[in-house]
Amino acid sequence: MAKVISTLFISADGVAEIDPDWHFPYFDENMGRAVTEDYDTSDVLLIGRATYDSFAGAWPDREAAGGEDAPFAKQLGDVRKVVVSRQPLEFTWRNSELIQGDLVDAVTALKADAGIKGILIPGSISVVQQLLAAGLVDELRLLVHPVAARKGRRLFDDGAAPYHLKVTATEAFPTGVIRVIYAPAEAPTAAGYDDIKDQVPKAE
């Protein structure tokens, strides 16, 4: 089964709708390496309409300009891009297609496709939220910035039940950004204060 991986820039207070003012000052070679590793995991990008419009409005021009970011722009252009949208789209960026049918059903089919090694979701908060609720996200790769954004859309919205996660890797960058990779986990054994009171600090 192909893995579904979400990669997000996120603030310390959980805002995943990035603001360039708090994001770009922390972008360095370490973050660039982490992003490269994330994109190298997958041969399909799954993106929402807003993310697609943002990417398609910038990366083809950067590829054509031939600057330092042109190789990455070409990589984005060459990869298969599956776009989640309720409205028909006319694509101008190569290798782009509209998702077919229901999101959960379509992603389930992509995961089961033996020809796909991985599905990466860059940004696209609403897509990630829907797939988290459906239990289809295999990894959350978060680049946690040392800033409380205080406004913007958060990754984890209100819901009836918590998402239990396990940490599979962490890395701290000199900028203060922390890279954390989570995977879904079973809920821990239920416990209350009586179960942990022997672990509370002991008075000197």
Short mmCIF file of N, CA and C in Angstrom, two decimals, residues 6 36 39 45 49 66 77 81 92 105 107-108 114 139 150 156 176 188 190 196:
data_model
loop_
_atom_site.label_atom_id
_atom_site.label_comp_id
_atom_site.label_asym_id
_atom_site.label_seq_id
_atom_site.Cartn_x
_atom_site.Cartn_y
_atom_site.Cartn_z
N SER A 6 1.38 13.73 4.89
CA SER A 6 1.07 15.16 4.95
C SER A 6 2.32 15.91 5.40
N THR A 36 12.91 18.47 0.72
CA THR A 36 13.36 17.59 -0.36
C THR A 36 13.09 16.13 0.00
N TYR A 39 9.36 15.34 -0.46
CA TYR A 39 8.94 15.20 -1.86
C TYR A 39 9.52 13.95 -2.50
N LEU A 45 1.33 13.93 -6.05
CA LEU A 45 0.96 15.02 -5.15
C LEU A 45 -0.55 15.10 -5.12
N ARG A 49 -7.63 22.75 -4.08
CA ARG A 49 -7.74 23.75 -5.14
C ARG A 49 -6.88 24.98 -4.85
N GLY A 66 14.66 29.51 -15.03
CA GLY A 66 15.96 28.85 -14.97
C GLY A 66 16.85 29.28 -13.82
N GLY A 77 6.74 20.06 -11.66
CA GLY A 77 6.03 19.97 -12.93
C GLY A 77 5.92 18.56 -13.45
N LYS A 81 -0.01 15.24 -10.43
CA LYS A 81 -0.70 16.08 -9.46
C LYS A 81 -2.21 15.80 -9.53
N THR A 92 -3.48 24.23 -16.69
CA THR A 92 -2.43 24.77 -17.55
C THR A 92 -1.06 24.20 -17.17
N ASP A 105 -12.84 7.69 -1.20
CA ASP A 105 -12.81 6.56 -2.13
C ASP A 105 -11.62 6.68 -3.09
N VAL A 107 -8.75 8.33 -2.68
CA VAL A 107 -7.46 8.14 -2.01
C VAL A 107 -7.27 6.68 -1.63
N THR A 108 -8.33 6.02 -1.23
CA THR A 108 -8.24 4.58 -0.95
C THR A 108 -7.77 3.83 -2.19
N ALA A 114 -0.71 -0.45 -7.15
CA ALA A 114 0.64 -1.01 -7.03
C ALA A 114 1.68 -0.18 -7.76
N GLU A 139 1.43 9.39 7.75
CA GLU A 139 2.43 10.20 8.45
C GLU A 139 2.05 11.66 8.38
N ARG A 150 -1.01 33.08 16.24
CA ARG A 150 -2.16 33.73 16.87
C ARG A 150 -3.33 33.98 15.94
N PHE A 156 -5.60 20.98 13.46
CA PHE A 156 -6.55 20.14 14.19
C PHE A 156 -7.77 20.96 14.57
N GLY A 176 15.63 27.04 15.44
CA GLY A 176 14.59 26.80 16.43
C GLY A 176 13.43 26.00 15.88
N PRO A 188 -3.79 5.24 24.33
CA PRO A 188 -3.15 4.62 25.50
C PRO A 188 -4.19 4.02 26.44
N ALA A 190 -6.53 3.66 29.40
CA ALA A 190 -7.20 4.69 30.19
C ALA A 190 -6.57 4.81 31.56
N ILE A 196 -1.65 7.46 38.50
CA ILE A 196 -0.33 8.08 38.29
C ILE A 196 0.19 8.83 39.53
#
